[in-house]
XYZ file of C-alpha atoms in Angstrom:
767
model
C 9.222 23.130 -12.110
C 12.041 24.921 -10.280
C 10.931 23.271 -7.034
C 10.787 19.928 -8.833
C 14.386 20.346 -10.031
C 15.584 21.126 -6.502
C 13.825 18.034 -5.155
C 15.387 15.830 -7.837
C 18.863 17.169 -7.060
C 18.329 16.463 -3.357
C 17.145 12.918 -4.011
C 20.072 12.193 -6.314
C 22.432 13.406 -3.568
C 20.939 10.804 -1.223
C 21.998 7.992 -3.539
C 25.696 8.642 -2.867
C 25.366 7.896 0.868
C 27.891 5.443 2.292
C 26.904 1.775 2.022
C 26.265 -0.423 5.006
C 28.796 -3.013 6.098
C 27.466 -6.398 5.048
C 28.867 -7.937 8.237
C 26.252 -5.959 10.163
C 23.355 -7.474 8.218
C 21.885 -10.871 8.949
C 20.806 -12.349 5.659
C 17.223 -13.541 5.682
C 14.308 -13.793 3.296
C 15.337 -10.920 1.069
C 13.742 -10.187 -2.285
C 16.169 -10.436 -5.206
C 16.470 -6.965 -6.752
C 18.290 -7.711 -9.986
C 21.183 -9.436 -8.178
C 20.353 -12.041 -5.558
C 21.039 -11.340 -1.936
C 23.505 -14.225 -1.807
C 25.245 -13.376 -5.079
C 28.168 -11.165 -4.162
C 29.901 -11.200 -7.557
C 28.791 -7.705 -8.441
C 30.858 -5.383 -10.575
C 29.989 -2.369 -8.447
C 32.551 -1.664 -5.732
C 32.496 0.780 -2.862
C 35.585 1.195 -0.700
C 36.735 -2.197 -2.013
C 33.542 -3.836 -0.760
C 30.967 -5.553 -2.905
C 27.521 -4.003 -2.527
C 24.852 -6.562 -1.561
C 21.424 -6.083 -3.073
C 18.366 -7.302 -1.238
C 15.214 -5.941 0.342
C 12.329 -7.374 2.291
C 9.183 -5.455 3.139
C 6.217 -6.019 5.390
C 3.079 -4.324 6.648
C 1.849 -4.053 10.224
C -1.614 -4.440 11.647
C -2.852 -1.048 12.825
C -4.259 -2.506 16.058
C -1.757 -5.167 17.175
C 1.313 -4.313 15.110
C 1.438 -7.881 13.753
C 3.867 -8.277 10.857
C 2.625 -9.521 7.493
C 5.153 -10.175 4.723
C 4.540 -8.155 1.545
C 5.830 -8.128 -2.010
C 8.457 -5.599 -3.041
C 7.133 -3.262 -5.731
C 9.665 -4.191 -8.417
C 7.474 -6.107 -10.882
C 7.232 -4.649 -14.352
C 3.923 -6.392 -15.063
C 1.106 -3.792 -15.223
C 3.546 -1.052 -14.200
C 2.041 1.295 -16.787
C -1.376 1.149 -15.061
C -0.080 2.134 -11.616
C -0.161 5.788 -12.750
C -3.959 5.903 -13.128
C -6.252 7.339 -10.475
C -8.890 5.052 -12.003
C -7.026 2.021 -10.646
C -4.913 -0.833 -11.938
C -7.844 -2.284 -13.894
C -9.918 0.883 -14.348
C -12.325 -0.125 -11.559
C -12.687 3.376 -10.056
C -14.947 6.209 -11.150
C -12.919 9.420 -11.179
C -13.261 13.050 -12.264
C -10.616 12.540 -14.952
C -7.536 14.412 -13.770
C -4.653 12.668 -12.005
C -5.059 12.642 -8.215
C -8.737 13.686 -8.392
C -11.340 12.099 -6.050
C -12.489 8.586 -6.932
C -14.909 5.823 -5.855
C -14.785 2.087 -6.581
C -17.455 0.719 -8.932
C -16.952 -2.744 -7.383
C -18.894 -2.340 -4.147
C -17.322 -5.371 -2.468
C -13.915 -3.656 -2.724
C -14.961 -0.358 -1.137
C -13.506 0.506 2.250
C -15.545 1.426 5.327
C -16.440 5.128 5.712
C -13.896 7.094 7.757
C -14.736 9.656 10.425
C -12.957 12.385 8.455
C -14.627 11.596 5.155
C -13.001 14.419 3.151
C -9.704 12.566 2.575
C -11.233 9.209 1.705
C -11.767 9.965 -2.030
C -7.979 10.520 -2.262
C -7.071 6.921 -1.369
C -5.062 6.736 -4.604
C -2.612 9.044 -2.871
C -2.989 8.453 0.886
C -1.544 5.134 2.096
C -3.389 3.505 5.034
C -1.245 2.377 7.974
C -1.884 -1.319 7.365
C -0.750 -0.944 3.717
C 2.465 0.996 4.374
C 5.688 -0.917 3.630
C 8.339 -1.115 6.326
C 11.759 -2.268 5.124
C 14.921 -4.201 5.928
C 17.678 -3.807 3.375
C 21.162 -5.232 2.795
C 22.411 -1.834 1.622
C 20.892 1.649 1.265
C 18.306 1.663 -1.513
C 16.716 4.583 -3.333
C 13.832 4.309 -5.764
C 12.785 7.182 -8.020
C 9.565 6.952 -10.031
C 8.251 9.564 -12.421
C 5.499 9.671 -15.020
C 4.112 12.532 -17.068
C 1.949 13.516 -19.987
C 0.889 16.688 -21.774
C 2.632 20.055 -21.597
C 3.015 23.000 -19.208
C -0.590 24.070 -19.846
C -2.496 20.821 -19.373
C 0.005 18.129 -18.410
C 0.225 15.748 -15.477
C 3.325 15.034 -13.389
C 3.777 12.429 -10.669
C 7.078 12.085 -8.794
C 7.686 9.516 -6.066
C 10.890 8.830 -4.138
C 11.578 6.057 -1.631
C 14.705 5.681 0.477
C 15.508 2.794 2.840
C 18.517 2.105 5.060
C 19.469 -0.157 7.938
C 21.438 0.529 11.121
C 22.536 -2.997 11.891
C 20.449 -6.061 11.228
C 17.481 -5.164 13.443
C 16.757 -1.488 12.831
C 15.456 -0.158 9.523
C 14.392 3.335 8.547
C 13.492 5.383 5.514
C 11.211 7.951 3.990
C 8.695 8.339 1.189
C 8.109 11.479 -0.850
C 5.112 11.688 -3.181
C 4.079 14.674 -5.304
C 1.280 14.933 -7.866
C 0.610 17.987 -9.993
C -2.154 17.801 -12.591
C -2.929 20.958 -14.517
C -5.954 19.375 -16.178
C -7.145 19.106 -19.771
C -10.359 20.946 -18.880
C -10.801 24.289 -17.170
C -10.518 24.729 -13.394
C -9.670 21.136 -12.472
C -6.013 21.305 -11.384
C -4.743 19.095 -8.549
C -1.699 19.419 -6.287
C -1.055 16.657 -3.751
C 1.966 16.357 -1.470
C 3.026 13.616 0.948
C 6.126 13.159 3.071
C 6.407 10.111 5.327
C 9.190 8.921 7.631
C 9.312 5.509 9.244
C 11.515 3.322 11.417
C 11.324 -0.183 12.811
C 13.194 -2.257 15.359
C 12.778 -6.045 15.369
C 14.499 -7.497 18.394
C 13.774 -10.859 19.945
C 12.041 -9.406 22.963
C 11.210 -5.847 21.923
C 9.727 -4.786 18.583
C 8.556 -1.358 17.487
C 7.218 0.404 14.384
C 7.015 4.174 14.019
C 5.367 6.074 11.143
C 4.915 9.824 10.707
C 3.389 11.435 7.634
C 2.313 14.851 6.368
C -0.294 15.235 3.623
C -1.690 18.134 1.648
C -4.361 17.914 -1.061
C -5.521 20.907 -3.064
C -8.038 20.577 -5.869
C -9.708 23.156 -8.060
C -13.448 22.476 -8.356
C -15.186 23.206 -11.670
C -18.579 21.593 -10.934
C -18.359 19.658 -14.195
C -18.745 20.946 -17.732
C -21.769 23.116 -18.464
C -23.336 20.608 -20.869
C -22.329 17.004 -21.562
C -23.156 17.524 -25.248
C -19.907 19.479 -25.703
C -18.193 16.077 -25.452
C -20.804 13.516 -26.470
C -22.253 15.450 -29.454
C -19.866 18.277 -30.356
C -21.419 18.552 -33.831
C -24.463 20.423 -32.473
C -22.286 23.397 -31.504
C -20.945 25.934 -33.943
C -17.181 25.931 -34.030
C -14.678 23.373 -32.797
C -14.274 23.498 -29.013
C -10.982 22.224 -27.664
C -11.137 20.561 -24.235
C -9.712 23.605 -22.478
C -12.322 25.838 -24.166
C -15.394 23.918 -22.957
C -17.184 26.057 -20.317
C -17.486 24.711 -16.769
C -19.999 25.567 -14.038
C -17.559 26.851 -11.389
C -14.326 28.802 -11.287
C -12.150 30.090 -8.415
C -13.370 27.260 -6.176
C -10.993 25.012 -4.204
C -11.031 22.144 -1.731
C -8.013 21.912 0.584
C -7.147 19.112 3.005
C -4.188 19.250 5.378
C -3.522 16.285 7.647
C -0.757 14.906 9.838
C -0.480 11.378 11.160
C 1.556 9.702 13.905
C 1.550 5.933 14.507
C 3.483 3.868 17.056
C 3.139 0.161 17.689
C 5.452 -1.673 20.049
C 5.487 -4.888 22.030
C 7.512 -6.814 24.578
C 7.783 -10.583 24.112
C 8.295 -13.203 26.807
C 9.575 -16.597 25.652
C 12.531 -19.015 25.412
C 15.496 -19.858 23.124
C 16.053 -22.983 21.043
C 18.466 -24.288 18.395
C 17.169 -24.494 14.818
C 18.709 -25.074 11.413
C 19.715 -22.079 9.354
C 17.981 -21.340 6.077
C 19.887 -21.721 2.816
C 20.276 -17.941 2.552
C 21.605 -17.757 6.105
C 24.078 -20.578 5.443
C 25.260 -18.855 2.274
C 25.711 -15.585 4.153
C 27.642 -17.290 6.963
C 29.894 -19.115 4.485
C 30.546 -15.818 2.771
C 31.466 -14.202 6.104
C 33.672 -17.162 7.086
C 35.451 -17.082 3.734
C 35.989 -13.346 4.109
C 37.416 -13.910 7.597
C 39.677 -16.684 6.347
C 40.993 -14.468 3.564
C 41.573 -11.687 6.081
C 43.522 -14.018 8.410
C 45.598 -15.282 5.477
C 46.464 -11.717 4.487
C 47.448 -10.920 8.086
C 49.598 -14.104 8.293
C 51.488 -13.269 5.116
C 51.933 -9.697 6.260
C 53.379 -10.891 9.591
C 55.755 -13.292 7.802
C 57.005 -10.479 5.591
C 57.577 -8.302 8.646
C 59.561 -11.125 10.320
C 61.513 -11.840 7.130
C 60.373 -15.461 6.903
C 60.042 -16.954 3.427
C 57.197 -19.307 2.566
C 59.542 -22.232 1.755
C 61.287 -21.749 5.062
C 57.960 -21.827 6.864
C 57.093 -25.171 5.313
C 60.272 -26.671 6.797
C 59.224 -25.883 10.345
C 59.100 -28.906 12.561
C 56.151 -30.672 13.995
C 56.480 -31.130 17.756
C 59.964 -29.628 17.652
C 61.488 -31.740 14.805
C 61.437 -31.754 10.995
C 58.913 -34.033 9.290
C 61.663 -36.019 7.510
C 63.900 -36.451 10.609
C 64.797 -40.017 11.662
C 65.025 -41.308 15.193
C 68.202 -43.189 16.070
C 67.358 -46.521 17.577
C 63.967 -48.106 18.159
C 60.795 -46.135 18.615
C 60.019 -45.870 22.331
C 57.403 -48.324 23.463
C 54.241 -47.186 25.114
C 54.265 -47.317 28.859
C 51.932 -49.814 30.453
C 49.858 -47.049 31.925
C 49.502 -45.502 28.492
C 48.332 -48.800 26.934
C 45.580 -49.211 29.531
C 44.434 -45.615 29.161
C 41.423 -44.961 26.926
C 43.073 -41.839 25.594
C 45.240 -42.121 22.479
C 48.700 -40.638 22.474
C 49.548 -38.387 19.579
C 52.827 -39.669 18.182
C 52.954 -38.194 14.668
C 51.789 -35.357 12.400
C 49.414 -37.535 10.374
C 47.665 -38.724 13.532
C 47.390 -35.149 14.760
C 45.907 -34.017 11.465
C 43.408 -36.883 11.512
C 42.225 -36.062 15.022
C 42.044 -32.359 14.196
C 39.873 -33.127 11.145
C 37.534 -35.263 13.261
C 37.207 -32.495 15.787
C 36.506 -29.955 13.040
C 33.844 -32.249 11.580
C 32.176 -32.470 14.962
C 32.168 -28.698 15.182
C 30.895 -28.396 11.610
C 27.911 -30.619 12.344
C 26.546 -28.013 14.775
C 27.878 -24.874 13.112
C 24.812 -24.521 10.885
C 22.445 -24.226 13.811
C 21.353 -20.890 15.178
C 19.687 -19.635 18.313
C 16.022 -18.806 17.781
C 13.908 -16.931 20.275
C 10.388 -18.323 20.574
C 7.926 -15.714 21.887
C 5.132 -17.104 24.025
C 3.357 -14.022 25.334
C 3.391 -10.456 23.999
C 2.346 -7.248 25.706
C 1.263 -4.751 23.040
C 0.612 -1.031 22.922
C -0.468 0.812 19.778
C -1.049 4.556 19.607
C -2.142 6.807 16.762
C -2.820 10.507 16.463
C -4.467 11.972 13.353
C -4.986 15.697 12.826
C -7.107 17.087 9.962
C -8.226 20.412 8.537
C -10.492 20.900 5.541
C -11.325 24.225 3.834
C -13.688 24.841 0.943
C -13.238 28.295 -0.579
C -15.076 30.004 -3.428
C -14.571 33.546 -4.714
C -17.044 33.300 -7.580
C -20.378 31.484 -7.624
C -23.073 31.488 -10.342
C -26.346 33.168 -9.481
C -28.797 30.878 -7.680
C -26.331 27.990 -7.835
C -27.036 27.011 -4.209
C -30.514 26.272 -2.930
C -29.953 27.415 0.682
C -27.818 29.963 2.538
C -27.351 29.741 6.316
C -26.436 32.499 8.826
C -22.880 31.449 9.691
C -20.288 33.547 11.539
C -19.599 37.067 10.326
C -16.354 36.439 8.403
C -18.169 33.850 6.288
C -20.926 36.160 5.098
C -20.830 37.912 1.748
C -20.330 36.513 -1.743
C -17.312 34.349 -0.945
C -17.344 30.950 0.770
C -14.959 29.808 3.488
C -16.237 26.524 4.931
C -13.748 25.148 7.451
C -13.851 22.125 9.704
C -11.184 20.551 11.916
C -10.852 17.136 13.465
C -8.330 15.187 15.491
C -8.419 11.644 16.827
C -6.283 10.040 19.539
C -6.498 6.275 19.799
C -4.713 3.918 22.209
C -4.911 0.129 22.247
C -3.508 -2.145 24.957
C -3.400 -5.853 24.206
C -2.000 -9.143 25.454
C -1.283 -11.959 23.037
C -0.682 -15.667 23.583
C 1.140 -16.606 20.417
C 0.212 -19.512 18.212
C 1.606 -22.824 19.448
C 2.381 -21.467 22.933
C 0.817 -24.604 24.398
C 0.432 -28.097 22.957
C -3.255 -27.986 23.867
C -3.800 -24.538 22.278
C -2.891 -24.584 18.606
C -4.243 -21.112 17.830
C -3.052 -17.708 18.958
C -5.255 -15.680 21.287
C -5.401 -11.905 21.756
C -7.439 -9.662 24.028
C -7.492 -5.867 23.846
C -9.043 -2.653 25.095
C -9.151 0.542 23.001
C -9.698 4.170 23.957
C -10.807 6.464 21.119
C -11.006 10.243 21.627
C -12.403 12.335 18.744
C -12.714 16.115 18.493
C -14.557 18.079 15.781
C -14.902 21.831 15.190
C -17.248 23.541 12.715
C -18.787 27.002 12.231
C -22.057 27.716 13.933
C -24.520 30.591 13.909
C -23.481 34.217 14.302
C -24.333 34.091 18.004
C -22.164 31.086 18.929
C -19.240 31.328 16.484
C -17.370 28.005 16.345
C -18.987 24.877 17.743
C -16.929 21.937 19.071
C -17.922 18.295 19.555
C -16.054 15.718 21.645
C -16.708 11.990 21.383
C -14.958 9.406 23.553
C -15.496 5.664 23.321
C -14.147 2.543 25.046
C -14.166 -0.807 23.274
C -12.953 -4.310 24.117
C -12.400 -7.336 21.953
C -10.427 -10.427 21.123
C -8.948 -12.457 18.305
C -8.401 -16.156 17.621
C -5.853 -16.807 14.858
C -4.037 -19.719 13.189
C -1.434 -19.008 10.486
C 0.971 -21.957 10.789
C 0.674 -25.145 8.787
C -0.363 -25.665 5.183
C -3.819 -27.155 5.327
C -6.030 -24.646 7.109
C -5.717 -21.111 8.486
C -8.267 -18.878 10.166
C -8.634 -15.497 11.862
C -11.697 -14.644 13.950
C -12.073 -11.311 15.730
C -14.748 -9.407 17.610
C -15.051 -5.922 19.106
C -17.813 -4.268 21.062
C -18.129 -0.739 22.456
C -18.968 -0.429 26.141
C -19.192 3.324 26.751
C -19.263 6.660 24.990
C -20.737 7.849 21.717
C -20.292 4.436 20.102
C -21.773 2.345 22.926
C -23.630 -0.634 21.496
C -21.587 -0.911 18.329
C -20.447 -4.398 17.321
C -17.938 -5.764 14.814
C -17.393 -9.464 14.101
C -14.902 -10.558 11.421
C -13.804 -13.984 10.259
C -11.514 -15.313 7.530
C -10.421 -18.868 6.731
C -8.641 -20.710 3.963
C -8.231 -24.366 3.072
C -5.352 -25.604 0.882
C -5.154 -29.062 -0.686
C -3.514 -30.836 -3.611
C -5.463 -31.393 -6.824
C -4.034 -32.677 -10.135
C -0.480 -31.807 -9.201
C -1.144 -28.331 -7.855
C -2.621 -26.649 -4.801
C -6.238 -25.536 -4.686
C -7.019 -22.692 -2.305
C -10.504 -22.147 -0.928
C -10.891 -18.957 1.083
C -13.862 -17.491 2.912
C -14.588 -14.213 4.655
C -17.599 -13.104 6.648
C -18.397 -10.119 8.801
C -21.223 -8.418 10.634
C -20.925 -4.730 11.501
C -23.423 -2.699 13.502
C -22.012 0.835 13.497
C -23.049 4.451 13.907
C -23.028 6.613 10.780
C -19.882 8.753 10.724
C -19.856 12.160 12.430
C -20.246 14.289 9.281
C -23.317 12.321 8.281
C -24.824 13.230 11.653
C -23.537 16.833 11.864
C -22.347 19.311 9.262
C -22.413 23.126 9.205
C -21.445 25.284 6.235
C -22.669 28.355 4.424
C -24.888 26.431 2.004
C -25.310 23.037 3.745
C -26.499 22.392 7.299
C -27.753 19.353 9.182
C -27.904 17.909 12.705
C -29.819 14.666 12.894
C -30.166 11.444 14.830
C -29.507 8.397 12.667
C -29.981 4.732 13.471
C -27.050 2.339 13.509
C -26.199 0.742 10.174
C -26.025 -3.035 9.912
C -23.829 -4.519 7.191
C -23.244 -8.259 6.756
C -21.187 -10.026 4.107
C -20.395 -13.613 3.183
C -17.638 -14.016 0.615
C -15.811 -17.010 -0.831
C -13.075 -17.509 -3.401
C -11.616 -20.427 -5.338
C -8.042 -20.220 -6.646
C -6.292 -22.789 -8.846
C -2.806 -21.668 -9.867
C -2.322 -24.420 -12.450
C -4.989 -22.947 -14.709
C -4.485 -19.387 -13.313
C -8.145 -19.195 -12.384
C -9.761 -17.328 -9.511
C -13.497 -17.233 -8.833
C -14.955 -14.918 -6.202
C -18.535 -14.849 -4.873
C -19.937 -12.380 -2.356
C -23.335 -11.516 -0.879
C -23.904 -8.246 1.025
C -26.896 -7.212 3.069
C -27.351 -3.645 4.360
C -29.950 -2.173 6.690
C -30.191 1.557 7.480
C -27.714 2.247 4.699
C -26.699 5.927 5.031
C -25.702 7.965 1.995
C -25.473 11.460 0.495
C -27.949 12.558 -2.167
C -27.444 15.585 -4.436
C -30.094 17.433 -6.418
C -30.181 20.494 -8.675
C -32.237 21.989 -11.474
C -31.116 22.191 -15.074
C -31.504 25.838 -16.109
C -31.254 27.770 -19.352
C -27.920 28.637 -20.978
C -26.261 25.458 -19.698
C -26.611 26.160 -15.977
C -27.426 24.026 -12.944
C -29.181 25.876 -10.115
C -30.688 25.068 -6.730
C -27.796 22.787 -5.783
C -28.092 21.015 -2.425
C -26.890 17.852 -0.665
C -28.782 15.917 2.000
C -28.148 12.854 4.165
C -30.583 9.980 3.739
C -31.004 6.599 5.373
C -32.700 3.597 3.775
C -34.520 1.599 6.447
C -35.243 -1.321 4.089
C -32.831 -4.179 3.563
C -30.613 -3.906 0.483
C -28.942 -7.013 -0.905
C -26.073 -7.112 -3.368
C -24.691 -10.125 -5.228
C -21.143 -10.066 -6.646
C -19.549 -12.653 -8.962
C -15.999 -12.109 -10.180
C -13.831 -14.265 -12.443
C -10.107 -13.772 -13.080
C -8.640 -15.877 -15.874
C -5.120 -15.593 -17.311
C -3.888 -17.458 -20.386
C -0.434 -17.808 -21.966
C 0.337 -19.313 -25.368
C 4.015 -18.860 -26.190
C 4.738 -15.130 -26.077
C 1.002 -14.267 -26.160
C -0.651 -13.390 -22.824
C -4.315 -12.659 -22.202
C -5.560 -11.571 -18.762
C -9.214 -10.884 -18.005
C -11.261 -9.851 -14.990
C -15.044 -10.082 -15.365
C -17.349 -8.828 -12.585
C -21.115 -9.190 -12.274
C -23.092 -7.206 -9.648
C -26.780 -7.121 -8.883
C -28.263 -4.620 -6.408
C -31.796 -4.978 -5.075
C -32.131 -1.168 -4.912
C -30.338 0.689 -7.699
C -31.769 4.038 -6.601
C -29.933 3.870 -3.268
C -27.024 1.562 -4.116
C -26.372 1.803 -7.864
C -23.694 -0.439 -9.430
C -23.021 -1.499 -13.034
C -24.153 -5.052 -13.723
C -21.073 -5.892 -15.818
C -17.543 -4.579 -15.340
C -14.748 -5.849 -17.595
C -10.996 -5.433 -17.761
C -8.972 -7.285 -20.394
C -5.274 -7.084 -21.202
C -3.717 -8.692 -24.313
C 0.039 -8.453 -24.871
C 3.187 -10.095 -26.232
C 6.021 -10.765 -23.797
C 9.539 -11.280 -25.138
C 13.239 -10.647 -24.477
C 15.592 -8.443 -26.451
C 19.348 -9.104 -26.206
C 18.592 -11.394 -23.215
C 18.366 -8.416 -20.843
C 15.419 -6.251 -21.923
C 11.946 -7.616 -21.137
C 9.146 -6.086 -23.217
C 5.379 -6.345 -22.794
C 3.774 -4.993 -25.971
C 0.002 -4.836 -26.188
C -3.232 -3.119 -25.293
C -5.968 -3.236 -22.663
C -9.603 -2.209 -22.345
C -11.880 -1.291 -19.447
C -15.678 -1.303 -19.854
C -18.862 -1.273 -17.765
C -22.557 -1.309 -18.596
C -24.789 1.752 -18.228
C -26.007 2.760 -14.793
C -26.900 5.849 -12.783
C -23.417 6.363 -11.409
C -22.711 8.440 -8.276
C -22.532 12.197 -8.842
C -19.901 14.422 -7.216
C -20.462 17.397 -4.915
C -17.695 20.039 -4.682
C -19.405 21.455 -1.562
C -18.412 18.424 0.539
C -15.911 16.788 -1.803
C -17.912 13.538 -1.777
C -19.644 11.228 -4.207
C -23.414 11.303 -3.929
C -26.469 9.514 -5.245
C -28.230 11.353 -8.085
C -31.523 12.748 -6.773
C -32.863 14.536 -9.863
C -35.669 12.194 -10.836
C -36.096 11.940 -14.589
C -33.047 14.177 -15.074
C -30.672 11.575 -13.603
C -27.803 10.791 -15.984
C -26.682 7.334 -17.087
C -23.038 6.708 -17.881
C -21.211 3.652 -19.175
C -21.432 1.362 -22.199
C -18.276 3.019 -23.499
C -14.871 1.240 -23.700
C -11.577 2.945 -22.870
C -8.696 1.419 -24.859
C -4.967 1.942 -24.203
C -1.936 0.622 -26.090
C 1.483 0.381 -24.491
C 5.066 -0.850 -24.475
C 6.032 -1.788 -20.925
C 9.735 -2.605 -20.382
C 12.149 -3.827 -17.717
C 15.959 -3.569 -17.860
C 17.971 -4.649 -14.812
C 16.971 -2.197 -12.075
C 14.763 -0.002 -14.265
C 11.110 -0.200 -15.295
C 9.738 2.148 -17.931
C 6.836 2.453 -20.349
C 5.425 4.391 -23.274
C 1.639 4.385 -23.544
C -1.086 5.961 -25.647
C -4.236 6.209 -23.548
C -7.837 6.380 -24.768
C -6.889 5.701 -28.395
C -10.580 5.326 -29.313
C -11.527 8.828 -28.094
C -12.124 10.499 -31.456
C -14.980 13.002 -31.622
C -18.088 12.343 -29.596
C -18.744 9.396 -27.303
C -19.942 9.409 -23.704
C -16.492 9.268 -22.149
C -17.668 9.898 -18.578
C -16.963 7.977 -15.370
C -18.865 10.596 -13.308
C -21.837 12.657 -14.594
C -20.659 15.944 -16.176
C -16.935 15.149 -15.643
C -15.447 13.918 -18.950
C -12.286 11.843 -19.125
C -9.194 13.001 -20.973
C -8.995 12.288 -24.687
C -6.103 10.506 -26.399
C -2.889 11.245 -24.473
C 0.715 10.039 -24.814
C 2.298 9.062 -21.479
C 5.795 8.158 -20.298
C 6.924 6.623 -17.019
C 10.080 5.284 -15.374
C 11.014 3.687 -12.035
C 14.705 3.301 -11.161
C 16.347 1.528 -8.216
C 19.722 2.760 -6.919
C 22.014 0.763 -4.606
C 24.895 2.361 -2.744
């Protein structure tokens, strides 16, 4: 906790940094953070300047660096559920502790396997490149988020800090700090996860760049699950009352450690032309604000100059126009216009009123064009994207039960003996060069076109036999592809892409992706029909083909996997209804299978993991319905998912998965928003994936009649979720239906926490 206090002090110091000058920021589509970006009447002052509040965020495509607008994470709705490793709607199976490995029960939402598989179960903590938020802010912004439960013996702590700043209107930068420490309510299950990320972006007309660097560390104690599930499901059969921390576990002094560093750079040069376009309302408001500020500044300087010259205001008003007072009279007749002047088209200025009238007309002419701006229209972009990822994974064990592992292999000398030190390293260097003809670049070509070539270099190192020591593998592949995309307009959009591998380890691979959406009016609102389809023919990942460790060892040739999917969705905002339908087909599906023998005295022996490939076709049907209802202050939100797998032994999924949230939403004193209610997550029984500490992966149960079913058990939480100005906070009691007994497992032999009181807060600072 001493380190945590130091970190908090450092982050609080950041919030007193000097604010940016608003005149350096071009106001655009900024998200209102409590006070709108165009509302400058804020009570906070800094050096006699009003602090603007506004932030816009976006993500970038990890291949082309294309920008996609994103939502700022400031919504209080469902904030209390963002703290769960089990997901916003409880859709992930997890080992129970915060930050522990997890896997999605909804197969259609699972991500593709990664080459370095050991970090993939920590996707609650590790942010993919194409999900990372880059920022542009009107003033420096700091966000601190913290949630906790329990005490110093079993509690969970999660601290996150975000800081964003701009250097002018085009360059943004910031950092993210994320720290999770879960002691665990059961023995030997603590987690410690650390992330530090720095980013910067430059968005010029011709040159654009995004840079992201991150460091990650994950450390998890492995307990192998509790010795017998009956300690939780039927505690009455045991003499005495076992508290959670007293229930025996299979393993102790076992850890999985992952250290990884990531570097990402995407930049492009645009070729195009300039044109005049109308400003947006926000841009007009910002310009008026700047003009008014300039006018006030000039007025202050004028008055200051008059005071220095000793001229009074009344005296100034008596100054003459064209060298004479306004009320002066001319002796005699007014001079007639000369003949040449009468025949001239130009009008002579003979009085102050006429001069004022002409000046006003000129100003109006200027004003008519003053709300136009120069816009650069890119036609062609030359793109380069580079990424470097470096990984190291270590599994250590200083104490192992007798006969726990089925096999022992003759690895290098320092790995022999009773202890385990399984280490593997991997790095990947990827470069993509692309050329893009942007959408609308030609009247005959309405869609954007991209073509690219990618070089992918992968290196792996693992232990080998005593004779060879460490064994290294190098894989290099070259792929080419293209994309056809249409995003403009309201009626229809589409994105079609293809990639094929020409040389190297992945030669013969093929990926084809396509998305489309159709939007049309129906009963006063817009209906959105969206479709997605893909066909992937890919090699199994490296560690499914090769893995060497003290108790696991395989080198095998595997056929390419073929995975196709057709998915459609129907969204109607008026009734807040969304229906989703998907059909998957898999051939040569590759997976891990774990087996062991249940022994006497609550032991599991003969543990081993193998890689298997199903040559038969497996089909999977998914139906999902989201329906939200509001009646006055009462809100009811439900997500219902149905899945049907043609082979539950190889691809097990629960048939029914339900999340439902019922709450009252109301205001207190017109400033405090409160969501008061409860939610439930539930799924039907199925043979859920097991978990193997040896490889840190979820596996299919391969124990025959001893396979364990989980599910058919609801998890109910009650909460008060609140929002006050720039602060979100909640108080929540989780798993209120725990009681004694019940099969509260999301993974075989890994029970969930019982009833726990949780607190959380997220606070935005502007300076």
